[in-house]
GROMACS .gro file of C-alpha atoms in nm:
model
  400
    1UNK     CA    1  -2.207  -3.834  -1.320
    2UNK     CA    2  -2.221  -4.241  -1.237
    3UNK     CA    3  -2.147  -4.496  -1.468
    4UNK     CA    4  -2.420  -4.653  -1.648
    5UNK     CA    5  -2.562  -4.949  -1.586
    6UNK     CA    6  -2.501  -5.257  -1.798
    7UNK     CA    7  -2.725  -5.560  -1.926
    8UNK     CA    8  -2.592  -5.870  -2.101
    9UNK     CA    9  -2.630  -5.850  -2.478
   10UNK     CA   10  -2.799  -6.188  -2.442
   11UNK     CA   11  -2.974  -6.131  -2.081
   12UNK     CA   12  -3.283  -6.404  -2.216
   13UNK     CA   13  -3.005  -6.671  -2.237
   14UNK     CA   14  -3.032  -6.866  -1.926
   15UNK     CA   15  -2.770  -7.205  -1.877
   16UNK     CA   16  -2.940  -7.490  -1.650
   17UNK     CA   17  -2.956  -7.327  -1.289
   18UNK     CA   18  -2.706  -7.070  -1.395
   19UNK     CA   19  -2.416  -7.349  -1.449
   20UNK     CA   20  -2.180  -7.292  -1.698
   21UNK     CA   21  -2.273  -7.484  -1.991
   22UNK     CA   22  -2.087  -7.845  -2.005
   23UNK     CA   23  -1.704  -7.836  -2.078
   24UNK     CA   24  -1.643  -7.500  -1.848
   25UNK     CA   25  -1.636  -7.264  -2.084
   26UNK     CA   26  -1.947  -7.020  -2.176
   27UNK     CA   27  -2.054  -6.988  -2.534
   28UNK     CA   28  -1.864  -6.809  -2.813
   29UNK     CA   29  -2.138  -6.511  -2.860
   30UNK     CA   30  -2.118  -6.483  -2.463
   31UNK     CA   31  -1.730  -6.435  -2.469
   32UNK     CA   32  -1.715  -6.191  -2.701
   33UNK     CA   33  -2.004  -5.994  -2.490
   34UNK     CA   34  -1.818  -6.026  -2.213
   35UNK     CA   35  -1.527  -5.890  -2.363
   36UNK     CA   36  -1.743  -5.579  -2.517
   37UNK     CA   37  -1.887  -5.563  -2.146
   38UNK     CA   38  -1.466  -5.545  -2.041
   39UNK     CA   39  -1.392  -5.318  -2.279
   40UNK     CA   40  -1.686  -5.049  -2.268
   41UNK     CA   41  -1.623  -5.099  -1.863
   42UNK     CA   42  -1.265  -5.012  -1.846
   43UNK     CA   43  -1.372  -4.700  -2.167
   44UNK     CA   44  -1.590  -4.599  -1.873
   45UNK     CA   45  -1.377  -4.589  -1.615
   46UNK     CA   46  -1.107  -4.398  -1.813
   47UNK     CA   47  -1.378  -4.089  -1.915
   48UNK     CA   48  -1.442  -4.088  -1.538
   49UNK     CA   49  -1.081  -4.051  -1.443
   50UNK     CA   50  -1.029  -3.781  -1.675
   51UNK     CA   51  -1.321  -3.629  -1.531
   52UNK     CA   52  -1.214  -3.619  -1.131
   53UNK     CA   53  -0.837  -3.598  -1.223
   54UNK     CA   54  -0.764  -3.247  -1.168
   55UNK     CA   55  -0.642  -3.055  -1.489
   56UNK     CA   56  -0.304  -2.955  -1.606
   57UNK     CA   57  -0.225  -2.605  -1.484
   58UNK     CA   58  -0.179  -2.343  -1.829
   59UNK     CA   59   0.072  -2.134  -1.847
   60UNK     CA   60   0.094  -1.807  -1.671
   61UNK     CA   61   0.195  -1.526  -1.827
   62UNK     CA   62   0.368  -1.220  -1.588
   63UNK     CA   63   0.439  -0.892  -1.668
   64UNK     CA   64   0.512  -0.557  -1.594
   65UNK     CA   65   0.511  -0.195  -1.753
   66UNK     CA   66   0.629   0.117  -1.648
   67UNK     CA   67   0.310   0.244  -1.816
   68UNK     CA   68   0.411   0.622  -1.710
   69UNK     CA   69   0.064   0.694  -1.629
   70UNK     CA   70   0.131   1.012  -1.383
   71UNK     CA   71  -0.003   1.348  -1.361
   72UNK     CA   72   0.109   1.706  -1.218
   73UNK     CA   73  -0.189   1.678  -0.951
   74UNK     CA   74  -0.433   1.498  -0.737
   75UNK     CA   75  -0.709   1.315  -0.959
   76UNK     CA   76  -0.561   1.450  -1.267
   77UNK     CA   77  -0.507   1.089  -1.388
   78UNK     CA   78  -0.847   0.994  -1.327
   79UNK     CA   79  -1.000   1.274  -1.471
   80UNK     CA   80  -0.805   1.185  -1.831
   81UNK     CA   81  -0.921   0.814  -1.806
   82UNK     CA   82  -1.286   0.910  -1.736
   83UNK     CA   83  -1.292   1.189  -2.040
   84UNK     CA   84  -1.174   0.902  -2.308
   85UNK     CA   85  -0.976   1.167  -2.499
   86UNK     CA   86  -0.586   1.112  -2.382
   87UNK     CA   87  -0.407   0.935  -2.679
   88UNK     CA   88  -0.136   0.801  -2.438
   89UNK     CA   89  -0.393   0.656  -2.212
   90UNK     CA   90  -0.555   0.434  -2.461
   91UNK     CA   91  -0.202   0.325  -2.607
   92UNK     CA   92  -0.122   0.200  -2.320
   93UNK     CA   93  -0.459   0.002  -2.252
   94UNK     CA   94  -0.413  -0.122  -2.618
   95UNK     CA   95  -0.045  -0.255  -2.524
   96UNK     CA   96  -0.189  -0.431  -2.199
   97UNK     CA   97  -0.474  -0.605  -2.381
   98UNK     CA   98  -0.242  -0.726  -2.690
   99UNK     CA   99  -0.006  -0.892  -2.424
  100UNK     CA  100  -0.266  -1.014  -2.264
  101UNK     CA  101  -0.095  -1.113  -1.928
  102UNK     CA  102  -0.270  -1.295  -1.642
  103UNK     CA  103  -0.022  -1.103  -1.380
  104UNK     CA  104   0.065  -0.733  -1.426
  105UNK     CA  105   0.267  -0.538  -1.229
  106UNK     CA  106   0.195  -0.129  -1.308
  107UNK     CA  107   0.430   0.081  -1.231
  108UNK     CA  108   0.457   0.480  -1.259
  109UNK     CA  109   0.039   0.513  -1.190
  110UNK     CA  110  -0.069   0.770  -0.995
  111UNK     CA  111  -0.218   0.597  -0.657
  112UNK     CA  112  -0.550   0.735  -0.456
  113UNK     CA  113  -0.731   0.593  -0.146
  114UNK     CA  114  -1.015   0.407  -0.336
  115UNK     CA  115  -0.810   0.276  -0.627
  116UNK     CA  116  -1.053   0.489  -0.868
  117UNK     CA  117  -0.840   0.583  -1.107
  118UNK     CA  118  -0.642   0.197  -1.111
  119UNK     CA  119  -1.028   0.086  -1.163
  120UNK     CA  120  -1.129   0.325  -1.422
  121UNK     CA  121  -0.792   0.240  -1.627
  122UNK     CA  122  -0.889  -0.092  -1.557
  123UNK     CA  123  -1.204  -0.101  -1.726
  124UNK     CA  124  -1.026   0.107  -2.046
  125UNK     CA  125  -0.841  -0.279  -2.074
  126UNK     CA  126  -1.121  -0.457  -2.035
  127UNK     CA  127  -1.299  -0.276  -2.318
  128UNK     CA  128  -0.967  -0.266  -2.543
  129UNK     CA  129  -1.063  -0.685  -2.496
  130UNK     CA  130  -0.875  -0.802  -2.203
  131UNK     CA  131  -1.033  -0.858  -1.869
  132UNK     CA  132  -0.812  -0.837  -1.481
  133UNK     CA  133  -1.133  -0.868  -1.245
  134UNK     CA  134  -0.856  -0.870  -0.947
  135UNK     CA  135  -0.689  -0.534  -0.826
  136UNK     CA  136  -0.449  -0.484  -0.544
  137UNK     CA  137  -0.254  -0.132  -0.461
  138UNK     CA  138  -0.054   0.022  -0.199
  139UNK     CA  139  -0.022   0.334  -0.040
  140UNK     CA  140   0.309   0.426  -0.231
  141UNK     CA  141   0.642   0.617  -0.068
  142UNK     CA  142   0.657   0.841  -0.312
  143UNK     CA  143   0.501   1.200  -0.226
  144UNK     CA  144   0.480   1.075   0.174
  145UNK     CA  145   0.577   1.348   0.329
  146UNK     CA  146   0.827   1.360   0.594
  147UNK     CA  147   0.847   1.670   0.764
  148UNK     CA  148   1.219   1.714   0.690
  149UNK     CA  149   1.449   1.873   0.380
  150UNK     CA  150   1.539   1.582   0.256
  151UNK     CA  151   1.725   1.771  -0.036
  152UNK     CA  152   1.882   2.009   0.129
  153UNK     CA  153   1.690   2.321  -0.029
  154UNK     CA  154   1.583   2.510   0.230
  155UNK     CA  155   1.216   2.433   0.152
  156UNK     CA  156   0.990   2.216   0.354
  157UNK     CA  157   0.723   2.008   0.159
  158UNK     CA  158   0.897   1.988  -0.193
  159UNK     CA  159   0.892   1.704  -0.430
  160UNK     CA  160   1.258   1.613  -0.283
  161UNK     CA  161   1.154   1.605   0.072
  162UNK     CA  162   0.923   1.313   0.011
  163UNK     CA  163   1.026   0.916   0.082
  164UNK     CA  164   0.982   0.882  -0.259
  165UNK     CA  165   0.992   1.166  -0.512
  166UNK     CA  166   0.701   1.308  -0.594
  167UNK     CA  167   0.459   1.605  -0.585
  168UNK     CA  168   0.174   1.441  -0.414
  169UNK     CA  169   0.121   1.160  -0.179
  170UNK     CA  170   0.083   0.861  -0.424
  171UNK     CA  171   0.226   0.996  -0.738
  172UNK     CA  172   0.349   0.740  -0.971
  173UNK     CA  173   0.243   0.451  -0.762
  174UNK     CA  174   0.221   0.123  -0.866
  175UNK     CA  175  -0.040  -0.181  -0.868
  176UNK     CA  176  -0.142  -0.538  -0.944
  177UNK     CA  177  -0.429  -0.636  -1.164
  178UNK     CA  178  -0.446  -1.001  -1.172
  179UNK     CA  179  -0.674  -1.254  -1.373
  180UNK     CA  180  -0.619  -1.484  -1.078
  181UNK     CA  181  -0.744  -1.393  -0.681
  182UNK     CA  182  -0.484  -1.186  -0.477
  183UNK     CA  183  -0.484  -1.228  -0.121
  184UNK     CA  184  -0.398  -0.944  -0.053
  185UNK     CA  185  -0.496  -1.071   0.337
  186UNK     CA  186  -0.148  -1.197   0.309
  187UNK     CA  187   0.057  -0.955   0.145
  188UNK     CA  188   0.391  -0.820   0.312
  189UNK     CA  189   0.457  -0.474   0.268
  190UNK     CA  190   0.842  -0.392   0.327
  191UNK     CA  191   0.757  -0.055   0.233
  192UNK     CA  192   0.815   0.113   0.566
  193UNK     CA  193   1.155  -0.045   0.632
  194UNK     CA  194   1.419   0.208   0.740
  195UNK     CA  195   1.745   0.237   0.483
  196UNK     CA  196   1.967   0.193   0.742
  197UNK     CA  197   1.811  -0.126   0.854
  198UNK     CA  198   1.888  -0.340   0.563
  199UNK     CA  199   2.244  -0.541   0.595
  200UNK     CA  200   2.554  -0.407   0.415
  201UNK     CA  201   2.309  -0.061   0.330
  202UNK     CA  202   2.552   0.203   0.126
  203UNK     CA  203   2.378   0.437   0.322
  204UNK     CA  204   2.598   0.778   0.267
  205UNK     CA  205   2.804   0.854   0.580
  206UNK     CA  206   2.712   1.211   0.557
  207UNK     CA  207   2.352   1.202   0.602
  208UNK     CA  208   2.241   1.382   0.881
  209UNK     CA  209   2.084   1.168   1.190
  210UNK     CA  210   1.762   1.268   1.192
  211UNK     CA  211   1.715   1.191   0.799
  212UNK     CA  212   1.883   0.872   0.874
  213UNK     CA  213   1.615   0.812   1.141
  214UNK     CA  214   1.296   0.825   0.885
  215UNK     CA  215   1.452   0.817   0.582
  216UNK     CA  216   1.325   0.463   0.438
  217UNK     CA  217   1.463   0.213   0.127
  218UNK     CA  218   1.162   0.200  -0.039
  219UNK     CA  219   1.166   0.471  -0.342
  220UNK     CA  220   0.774   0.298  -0.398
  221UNK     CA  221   0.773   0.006  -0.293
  222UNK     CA  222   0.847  -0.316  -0.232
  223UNK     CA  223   0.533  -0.626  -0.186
  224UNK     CA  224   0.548  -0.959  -0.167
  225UNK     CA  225   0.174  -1.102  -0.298
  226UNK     CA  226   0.055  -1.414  -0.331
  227UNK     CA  227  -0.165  -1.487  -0.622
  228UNK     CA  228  -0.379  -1.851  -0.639
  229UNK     CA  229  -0.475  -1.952  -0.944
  230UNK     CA  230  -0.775  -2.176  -0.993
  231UNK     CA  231  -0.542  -2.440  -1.119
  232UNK     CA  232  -0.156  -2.512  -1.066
  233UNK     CA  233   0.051  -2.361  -0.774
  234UNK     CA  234   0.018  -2.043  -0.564
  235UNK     CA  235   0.214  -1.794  -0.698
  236UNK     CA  236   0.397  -1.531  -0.507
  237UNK     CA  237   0.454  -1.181  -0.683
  238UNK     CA  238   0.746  -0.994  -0.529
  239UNK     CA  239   0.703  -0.635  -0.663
  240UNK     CA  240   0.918  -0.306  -0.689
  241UNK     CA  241   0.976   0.044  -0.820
  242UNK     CA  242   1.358   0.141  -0.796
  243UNK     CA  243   1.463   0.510  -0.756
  244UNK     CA  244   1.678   0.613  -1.060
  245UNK     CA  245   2.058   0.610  -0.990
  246UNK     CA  246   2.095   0.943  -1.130
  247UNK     CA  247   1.961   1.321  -1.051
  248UNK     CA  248   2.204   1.359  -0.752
  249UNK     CA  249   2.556   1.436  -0.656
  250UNK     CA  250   2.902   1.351  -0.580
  251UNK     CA  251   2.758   1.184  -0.272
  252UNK     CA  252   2.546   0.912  -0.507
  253UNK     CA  253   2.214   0.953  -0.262
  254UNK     CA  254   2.041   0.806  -0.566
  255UNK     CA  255   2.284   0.550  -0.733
  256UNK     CA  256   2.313   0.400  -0.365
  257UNK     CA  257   1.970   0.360  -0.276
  258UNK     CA  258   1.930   0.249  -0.611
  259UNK     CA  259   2.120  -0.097  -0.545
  260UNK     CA  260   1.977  -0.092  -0.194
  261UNK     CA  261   1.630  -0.136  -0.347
  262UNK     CA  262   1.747  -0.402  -0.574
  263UNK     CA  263   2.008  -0.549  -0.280
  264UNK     CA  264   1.669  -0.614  -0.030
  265UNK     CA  265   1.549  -0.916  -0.300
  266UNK     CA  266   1.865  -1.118  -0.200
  267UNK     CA  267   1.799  -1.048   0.187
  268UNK     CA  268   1.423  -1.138   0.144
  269UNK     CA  269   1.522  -1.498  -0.026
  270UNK     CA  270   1.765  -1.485   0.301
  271UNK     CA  271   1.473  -1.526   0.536
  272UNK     CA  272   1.609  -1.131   0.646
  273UNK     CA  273   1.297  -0.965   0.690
  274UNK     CA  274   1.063  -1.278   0.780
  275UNK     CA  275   1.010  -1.614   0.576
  276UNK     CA  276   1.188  -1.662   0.313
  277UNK     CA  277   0.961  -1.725   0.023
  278UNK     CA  278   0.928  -2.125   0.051
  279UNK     CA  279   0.654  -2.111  -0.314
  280UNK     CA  280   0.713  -2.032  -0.656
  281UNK     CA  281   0.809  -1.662  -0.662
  282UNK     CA  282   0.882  -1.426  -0.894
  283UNK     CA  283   1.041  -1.083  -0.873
  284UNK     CA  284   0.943  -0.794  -1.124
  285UNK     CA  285   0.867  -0.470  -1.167
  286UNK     CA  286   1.087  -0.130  -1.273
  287UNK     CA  287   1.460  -0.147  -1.112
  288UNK     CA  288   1.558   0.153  -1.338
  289UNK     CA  289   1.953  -0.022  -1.320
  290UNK     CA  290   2.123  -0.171  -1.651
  291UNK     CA  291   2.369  -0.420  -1.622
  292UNK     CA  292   2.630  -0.315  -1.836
  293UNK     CA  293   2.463   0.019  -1.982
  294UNK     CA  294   2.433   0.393  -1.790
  295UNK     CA  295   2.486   0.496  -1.471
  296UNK     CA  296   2.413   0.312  -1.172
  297UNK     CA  297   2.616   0.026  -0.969
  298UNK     CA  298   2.579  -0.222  -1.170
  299UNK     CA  299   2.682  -0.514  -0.943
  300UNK     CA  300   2.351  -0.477  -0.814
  301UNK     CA  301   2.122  -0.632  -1.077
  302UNK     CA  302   2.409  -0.830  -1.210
  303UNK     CA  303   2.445  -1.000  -0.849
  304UNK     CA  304   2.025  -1.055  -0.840
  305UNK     CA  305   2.063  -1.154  -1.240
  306UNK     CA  306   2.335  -1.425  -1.124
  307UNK     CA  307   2.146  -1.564  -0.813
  308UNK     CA  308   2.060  -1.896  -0.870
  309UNK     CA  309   1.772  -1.916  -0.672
  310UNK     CA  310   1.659  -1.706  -0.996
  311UNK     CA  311   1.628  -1.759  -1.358
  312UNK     CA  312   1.637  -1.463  -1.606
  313UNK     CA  313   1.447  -1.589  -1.957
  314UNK     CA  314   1.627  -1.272  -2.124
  315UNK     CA  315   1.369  -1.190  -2.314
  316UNK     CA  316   1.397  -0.936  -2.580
  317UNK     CA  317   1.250  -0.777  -2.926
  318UNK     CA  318   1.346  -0.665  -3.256
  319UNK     CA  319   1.207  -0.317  -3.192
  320UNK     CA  320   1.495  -0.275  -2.917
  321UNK     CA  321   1.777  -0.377  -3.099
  322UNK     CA  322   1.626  -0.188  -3.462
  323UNK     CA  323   1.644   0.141  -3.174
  324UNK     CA  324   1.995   0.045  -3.051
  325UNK     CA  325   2.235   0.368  -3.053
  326UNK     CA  326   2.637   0.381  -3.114
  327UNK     CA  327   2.809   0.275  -2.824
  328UNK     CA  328   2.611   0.030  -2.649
  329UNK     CA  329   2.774  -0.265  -2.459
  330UNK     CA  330   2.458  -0.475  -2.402
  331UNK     CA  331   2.306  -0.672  -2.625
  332UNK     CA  332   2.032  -0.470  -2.742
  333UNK     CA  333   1.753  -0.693  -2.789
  334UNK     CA  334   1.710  -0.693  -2.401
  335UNK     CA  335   1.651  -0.347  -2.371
  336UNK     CA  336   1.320  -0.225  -2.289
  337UNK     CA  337   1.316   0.168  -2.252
  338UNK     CA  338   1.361   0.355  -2.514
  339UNK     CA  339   1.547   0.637  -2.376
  340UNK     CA  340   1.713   0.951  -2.571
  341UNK     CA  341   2.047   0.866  -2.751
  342UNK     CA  342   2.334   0.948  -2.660
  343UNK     CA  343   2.285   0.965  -2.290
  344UNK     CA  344   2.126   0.790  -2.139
  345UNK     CA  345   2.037   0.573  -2.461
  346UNK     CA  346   1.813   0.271  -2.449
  347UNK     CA  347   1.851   0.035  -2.131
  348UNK     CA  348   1.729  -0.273  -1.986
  349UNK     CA  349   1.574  -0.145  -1.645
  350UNK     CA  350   1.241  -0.361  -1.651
  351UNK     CA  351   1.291  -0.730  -1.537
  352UNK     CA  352   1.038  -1.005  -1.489
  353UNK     CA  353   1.241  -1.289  -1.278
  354UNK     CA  354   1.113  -1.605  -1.197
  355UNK     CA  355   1.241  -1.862  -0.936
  356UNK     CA  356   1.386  -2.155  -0.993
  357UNK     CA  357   1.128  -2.384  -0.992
  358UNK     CA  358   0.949  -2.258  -1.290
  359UNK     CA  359   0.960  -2.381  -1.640
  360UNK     CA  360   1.000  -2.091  -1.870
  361UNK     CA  361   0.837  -2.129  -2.182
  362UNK     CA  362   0.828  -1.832  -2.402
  363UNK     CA  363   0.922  -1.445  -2.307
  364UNK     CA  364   0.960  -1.142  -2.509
  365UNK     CA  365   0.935  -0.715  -2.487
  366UNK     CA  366   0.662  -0.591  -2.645
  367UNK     CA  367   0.823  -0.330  -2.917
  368UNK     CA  368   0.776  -0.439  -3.262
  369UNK     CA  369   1.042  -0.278  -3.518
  370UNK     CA  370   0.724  -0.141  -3.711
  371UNK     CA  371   0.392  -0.129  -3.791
  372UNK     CA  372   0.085  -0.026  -3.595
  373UNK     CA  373   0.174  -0.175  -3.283
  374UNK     CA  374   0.558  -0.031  -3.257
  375UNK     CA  375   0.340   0.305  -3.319
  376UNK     CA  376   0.076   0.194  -3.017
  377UNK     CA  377   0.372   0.086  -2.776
  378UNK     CA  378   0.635   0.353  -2.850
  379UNK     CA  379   0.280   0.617  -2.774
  380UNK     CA  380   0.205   0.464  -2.469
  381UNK     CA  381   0.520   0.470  -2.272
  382UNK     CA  382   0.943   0.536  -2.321
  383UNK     CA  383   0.922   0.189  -2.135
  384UNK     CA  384   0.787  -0.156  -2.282
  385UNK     CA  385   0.596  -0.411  -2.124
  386UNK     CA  386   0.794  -0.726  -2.038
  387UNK     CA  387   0.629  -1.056  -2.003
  388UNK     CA  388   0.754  -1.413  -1.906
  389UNK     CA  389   0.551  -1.732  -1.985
  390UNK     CA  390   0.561  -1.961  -1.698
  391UNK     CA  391   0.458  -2.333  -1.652
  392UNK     CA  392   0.515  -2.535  -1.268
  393UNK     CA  393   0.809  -2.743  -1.289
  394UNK     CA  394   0.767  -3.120  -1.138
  395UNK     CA  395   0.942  -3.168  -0.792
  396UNK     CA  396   1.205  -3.367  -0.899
  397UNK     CA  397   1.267  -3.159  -1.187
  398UNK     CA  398   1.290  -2.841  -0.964
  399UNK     CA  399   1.517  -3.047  -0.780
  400UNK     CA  400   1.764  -3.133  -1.086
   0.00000   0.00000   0.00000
């Protein structure tokens, strides 16, 4: 759109050839047109900028939610999404669309080859009034089998003997939906990586070398995707599913992988396993590990809490710290499974962790103390969706 073209208020007014009149000076009624003619000119010229400047980015908001969306078989979880009659299903749709997040990360959904059931549970969000027309999903670790007894059983092709537990290939999965275009062109996949490859791996001494020789880190996962908003900076979603640190024995097979999964963040910011991430990151998703509450080692989300490369926006609820049994060291408000009391009790296990560079401005767990929604989120999942506000911090602030 050009600027409009302007006429002098007074355009019959003519001075002798065009001369100013005598003295140097034009007319009163012309200077104050030419001063309307300034003024509407540099109006003009403002409205334009504001048009070609490019616009202040919004917020994003990030989140993630162990949404526990698994079944016992194959297409079981699809067929419960396409029959509209599972109660837990549509909780958990209803939680997604009231947090409304422009970023998800899913975890604990049963995976397939053509993402139909992550579709179909898409569209149940859409309709419950929030739209992610962007999808991207993994082949998962969990159920992959490996030819191998893994748990020591004496059974080939149990739900132990997988990379990942599980009783099928791609059981409890997890997936990206995205308001924003994933290029998922240029997604890293450290999925594959070998256990005994990462630096400083607590790998037990006693595993035998042909498990050592397959066995990988990954319980499900781990990504790195970026995401490129239409405005504001690319965004780079660094996603993961931790195994549980319990379920084992006195050799800790799960408490040590446990903070291996959670360990590989620190190597990744490293520049370990390729380029360091050099944009705004964030790391989220399910790292089943406390800091201070239940089992686990502890020192391993404490040490990723603590990194400062990292900034942890704590956020919390009133539901979580209403829920809070005897005996718990953490603050309670952070918690965001609601787990059986005494042991192992409510926890903090889901984390949403921004890098420094990002402004922070507003986070929170979704678990009301009451009403309709505590009833909606406590149906849809033990776990509660975390989310994290975000807004680009200037250069020289992220310097600061």
């Amino acid at each position: 759109m050009g600027l409009p073209a302007h006429q002098h208020d007074h355009a019959r007014y003519r001075p002798s050839q065009g001369r100013r009149p005598r003295g140097g000076k034009a007319p009163p009624h012309l200077r104050r047109a030419g001063r309307r003619l300034r003024r509407a000119a540099a109006l003009a010229a403002l409205a334009l900028l504001a048009l070609v400047a490019p616009a202040a980015a919004d917020p994003l908001r990030i989140a993630t939610f162990h949404a526990e969306l698994t079944r016992r078989g194959p297409g079981l979880l699809l067929r419960d999404i396409l029959r509209g009659e599972d109660p837990q299903i549509a909780a958990a749709a209803q939680t997604i669309a009231h947090a409304a997040p422009d970023v998800l990360l899913l975890t604990g959904i049963d995976y397939d080859h053509g993402l139909a059931a992550l579709g179909a549970f898409r569209d149940r969000i859409a309709e419950a009034g929030h739209a992610f027309p962007h999808l991207f999903a993994r082949r998962p670790n969990t159920g992959m089998a490996t030819g191998l007894d893994l748990d020591g059983d004496g059974r080939l092709g149990g739900p132990g003997d997988a990379q990942g537990w599980g009783r099928f290939a791609g059981a409890g999965g997890m997936a990206l939906l995205s308001r924003h275009p994933i290029d998922g062109s240029a997604a890293r996949d450290l999925s594959d990586l070998l256990w005994a490859e990462v630096p400083g791996a607590l790998v037990p001494d006693a595993m035998p070398e042909d498990h050592r020789a397959v066995r990988r880190l990954s319980t499900t996962g781990h990504w790195i995707v970026p995401v490129r908003p239409a405005a504001g900076p690319l965004l780079v979603i660094m996603a993961f599913s931790a195994s549980p640190p319990v379920f084992d024995g006195p050799e800790d097979m799960n408490g040590r992988r446990n903070h291996d999964e959670i360990l590989l963040w620190r190597h990744v910011m490293d520049g370990a396993f390729g380029p360091a991430p050099d944009a705004r990151f964030v790391i989220l998703g399910n790292a089943n590990l406390d800091p201070v509450d239940g089992e686990g080692r502890h020192a391993a989300i404490r040490a990723l809490l603590d990194d400062p490369r990292l900034q942890d926006a704590r956020p919390g609820s009133e539901g979580g710290r209403a829920a809070a049994g005897p005996g718990h060291a953490g603050d309670p408000a952070r918690d965001t499974a609601d787990w059986r009391e005494p042991a192992p009790g409510n926890l903090r296990v889901d984390y949403v962790l921004p890098s420094a560079d990002w402004e922070v401005t507003a986070a929170g767990v979704l678990w009301p103390d009451d009403g309709p929604l505590a009833e909606t989120a406590a149906h849809a999942s033990r776990h509660r969706l975390v989310w994290v506000d975000l807004a680009p911090l200037d250069p020289v602030e992220a310097s600061e």
